[in-house]
């Protein structure tokens, strides 16, 4: 099963796309600060995905938004 979430926000620079799942990591401070947060959300999602053998990835282009995909393995009945 695959769940996708797309936004039209500021996007994520390619060099930062793997770091977004790191604990306490936040994007460019000039953009991230007005929105608050401590940088835990995506880290928690990644840890939960790992616990159920799911995969999460991101496609993003700076200034054009992001697409997050969560792939959850499903056992056939």
Coordinates of N, CA and C in Angstrom, one line a residue:
X1 N 0.8 -1.1 0.0 CA 0.0 0.0 0.0 C 0.9 1.2 0.0
X2 N 0.5 2.3 -0.7 CA 1.3 3.5 -0.7 C 0.4 4.7 -0.4
X3 N 0.9 5.5 0.5 CA 0.2 6.7 0.9 C 1.1 7.9 0.4
X4 N 0.5 8.9 -0.2 CA 1.3 10.0 -0.7 C 0.7 11.3 -0.2
X5 N 1.6 12.2 0.1 CA 1.2 13.6 0.5 C 2.0 14.6 -0.3
X6 N 1.4 15.5 -0.9 CA 2.0 16.5 -1.7 C 1.7 17.9 -1.2
X7 N 2.7 18.8 -1.2 CA 2.4 20.1 -0.8 C 3.0 21.1 -1.8
X8 N 2.6 22.3 -1.7 CA 3.1 23.3 -2.6 C 3.9 24.4 -1.9
X9 N 4.6 23.9 -0.9 CA 5.4 24.8 0.0 C 6.7 25.3 -0.6
X10 N 7.6 25.6 0.2 CA 8.9 26.1 -0.2 C 9.9 25.1 -0.8
X11 N 9.5 23.8 -0.6 CA 10.4 22.8 -1.2 C 11.6 22.5 -0.3
X12 N 12.4 21.5 -0.6 CA 13.5 21.1 0.2 C 14.7 21.0 -0.8
X13 N 15.8 21.6 -0.5 CA 17.0 21.6 -1.3 C 17.4 20.1 -1.4
X14 N 17.9 19.7 -2.6 CA 18.3 18.3 -2.8 C 19.4 17.9 -1.8
X15 N 20.3 18.7 -1.4 CA 21.3 18.3 -0.5 C 20.8 18.1 0.9
X16 N 19.6 18.5 1.2 CA 19.0 18.4 2.6 C 18.0 17.3 2.6
X17 N 17.6 16.6 1.5 CA 16.5 15.7 1.5 C 16.7 14.5 2.4
X18 N 17.9 14.0 2.6 CA 18.1 12.8 3.5 C 18.1 13.3 4.9
X19 N 18.5 14.5 5.1 CA 18.7 15.0 6.5 C 17.3 15.3 7.2
X20 N 16.3 15.4 6.4 CA 15.0 15.8 7.0 C 14.5 14.8 7.9
X21 N 15.0 13.6 7.9 CA 14.5 12.5 8.8 C 15.4 12.4 10.0
X22 N 16.4 13.3 10.1 CA 17.3 13.3 11.3 C 16.6 14.0 12.5
X23 N 16.8 13.5 13.7 CA 16.2 14.1 14.9 C 16.7 15.5 15.0
X24 N 15.8 16.4 15.3 CA 16.0 17.8 15.5 C 16.4 18.6 14.3
X25 N 16.5 18.0 13.1 CA 16.9 18.8 12.0 C 15.8 19.7 11.5
X26 N 16.1 20.9 11.1 CA 15.1 21.8 10.6 C 15.8 22.4 9.3
X27 N 14.9 22.8 8.4 CA 15.4 23.4 7.2 C 16.0 24.8 7.4
X28 N 16.2 25.5 6.4 CA 16.8 26.8 6.5 C 16.1 27.6 7.6
X29 N 16.8 28.1 8.5 CA 16.3 28.8 9.6 C 15.4 30.0 9.2
X30 N 15.8 30.7 8.1 CA 15.0 31.8 7.7 C 13.6 31.4 7.3
X31 N 13.4 30.2 6.9 CA 12.0 29.7 6.5 C 11.4 28.9 7.6
X32 N 12.1 28.1 8.4 CA 11.6 27.2 9.3 C 11.1 27.9 10.6
X33 N 11.8 28.9 11.0 CA 11.5 29.6 12.3 C 10.0 30.1 12.4
X34 N 9.5 30.8 11.3 CA 8.1 31.3 11.5 C 7.1 30.2 11.7
X35 N 7.4 29.0 11.4 CA 6.4 27.9 11.5 C 6.6 27.1 12.8
X36 N 7.7 27.4 13.6 CA 7.9 26.7 14.8 C 8.3 25.2 14.7
X37 N 8.1 24.5 15.7 CA 8.5 23.1 15.7 C 9.9 22.9 16.2
X38 N 10.2 21.6 16.5 CA 11.5 21.3 17.1 C 12.3 20.3 16.2
X39 N 11.7 19.9 15.1 CA 12.4 19.0 14.2 C 12.2 17.5 14.5
X40 N 11.1 17.1 15.1 CA 10.9 15.7 15.5 C 9.9 15.0 14.6
X41 N 9.0 15.7 13.9 CA 7.9 15.0 13.2 C 8.3 14.0 12.2
X42 N 9.2 14.4 11.2 CA 9.6 13.4 10.2 C 10.5 12.3 10.8
X43 N 11.3 12.6 11.8 CA 12.1 11.6 12.5 C 11.2 10.5 13.1
X44 N 10.1 11.0 13.7 CA 9.2 10.0 14.3 C 8.5 9.2 13.3
X45 N 8.1 9.8 12.2 CA 7.5 9.0 11.1 C 8.4 8.0 10.5
X46 N 9.7 8.4 10.4 CA 10.7 7.4 9.8 C 10.9 6.3 10.8
X47 N 11.0 6.5 12.1 CA 11.2 5.4 13.1 C 10.0 4.5 13.1
X48 N 8.8 5.0 13.0 CA 7.6 4.2 13.0 C 7.5 3.4 11.7
X49 N 7.9 4.0 10.6 CA 7.9 3.3 9.3 C 8.9 2.1 9.4
X50 N 10.1 2.4 10.0 CA 11.1 1.3 10.1 C 10.6 0.1 10.9
X51 N 9.8 0.4 12.0 CA 9.3 -0.6 12.8 C 8.3 -1.5 12.1
X52 N 7.6 -1.1 11.1 CA 6.7 -1.9 10.4 C 7.2 -2.3 9.0
X53 N 8.5 -2.2 8.8 CA 9.2 -2.5 7.5 C 8.7 -1.7 6.4
X54 N 8.2 -0.5 6.6 CA 7.8 0.4 5.6 C 8.9 1.3 5.1
X55 N 8.7 1.9 4.0 CA 9.7 2.9 3.4 C 9.1 4.2 3.3
X56 N 9.8 5.3 3.6 CA 9.4 6.6 3.3 C 10.4 7.3 2.5
X57 N 10.0 8.1 1.5 CA 10.9 8.9 0.7 C 10.3 10.2 0.4
X58 N 11.1 11.1 -0.1 CA 10.6 12.4 -0.5 C 11.2 12.8 -1.9
X59 N 10.4 13.5 -2.6 CA 10.8 14.1 -3.9 C 10.5 15.6 -3.7
X60 N 11.4 16.5 -3.9 CA 11.2 17.9 -3.7 C 12.1 18.7 -4.6
X61 N 11.5 19.9 -4.9 CA 12.3 20.8 -5.7 C 12.2 22.2 -5.0
X62 N 13.3 22.8 -4.7 CA 13.2 24.1 -4.0 C 12.3 25.1 -4.7
X63 N 11.4 25.6 -4.0 CA 10.4 26.6 -4.5 C 9.2 26.0 -5.2
X64 N 9.1 24.6 -5.2 CA 8.0 24.0 -6.0 C 7.2 23.0 -5.1
X65 N 7.6 22.8 -3.9 CA 6.9 21.9 -3.0 C 7.5 20.5 -2.9
X66 N 6.8 19.6 -2.2 CA 7.4 18.3 -1.9 C 6.3 17.2 -2.1
X67 N 6.8 16.0 -2.3 CA 6.0 14.8 -2.4 C 6.6 13.8 -1.4
X68 N 5.8 13.4 -0.4 CA 6.3 12.3 0.5 C 5.5 11.1 0.2
X69 N 6.2 9.9 0.2 CA 5.5 8.6 -0.1 C 5.9 7.7 1.0
X70 N 4.9 7.0 1.5 CA 5.0 6.0 2.5 C 4.6 4.7 1.9
X71 N 5.5 3.7 1.8 CA 5.1 2.4 1.2 C 5.1 1.4 2.4
X72 N 3.9 0.8 2.6 CA 3.7 -0.1 3.7 C 3.5 -1.5 3.1
X73 N 4.3 -2.5 3.5 CA 4.1 -3.8 3.0 C 2.8 -4.4 3.4
X74 N 2.2 -5.1 2.5 CA 0.9 -5.7 2.8 C 1.0 -7.2 2.5
X75 N 0.7 -8.0 3.5 CA 0.7 -9.5 3.3 C -0.6 -9.9 2.6
X76 N -0.4 -10.7 1.6 CA -1.6 -11.3 0.9 C -2.3 -12.3 1.9
X77 N -3.7 -12.3 1.8 CA -4.4 -13.2 2.7 C -4.4 -14.6 2.1

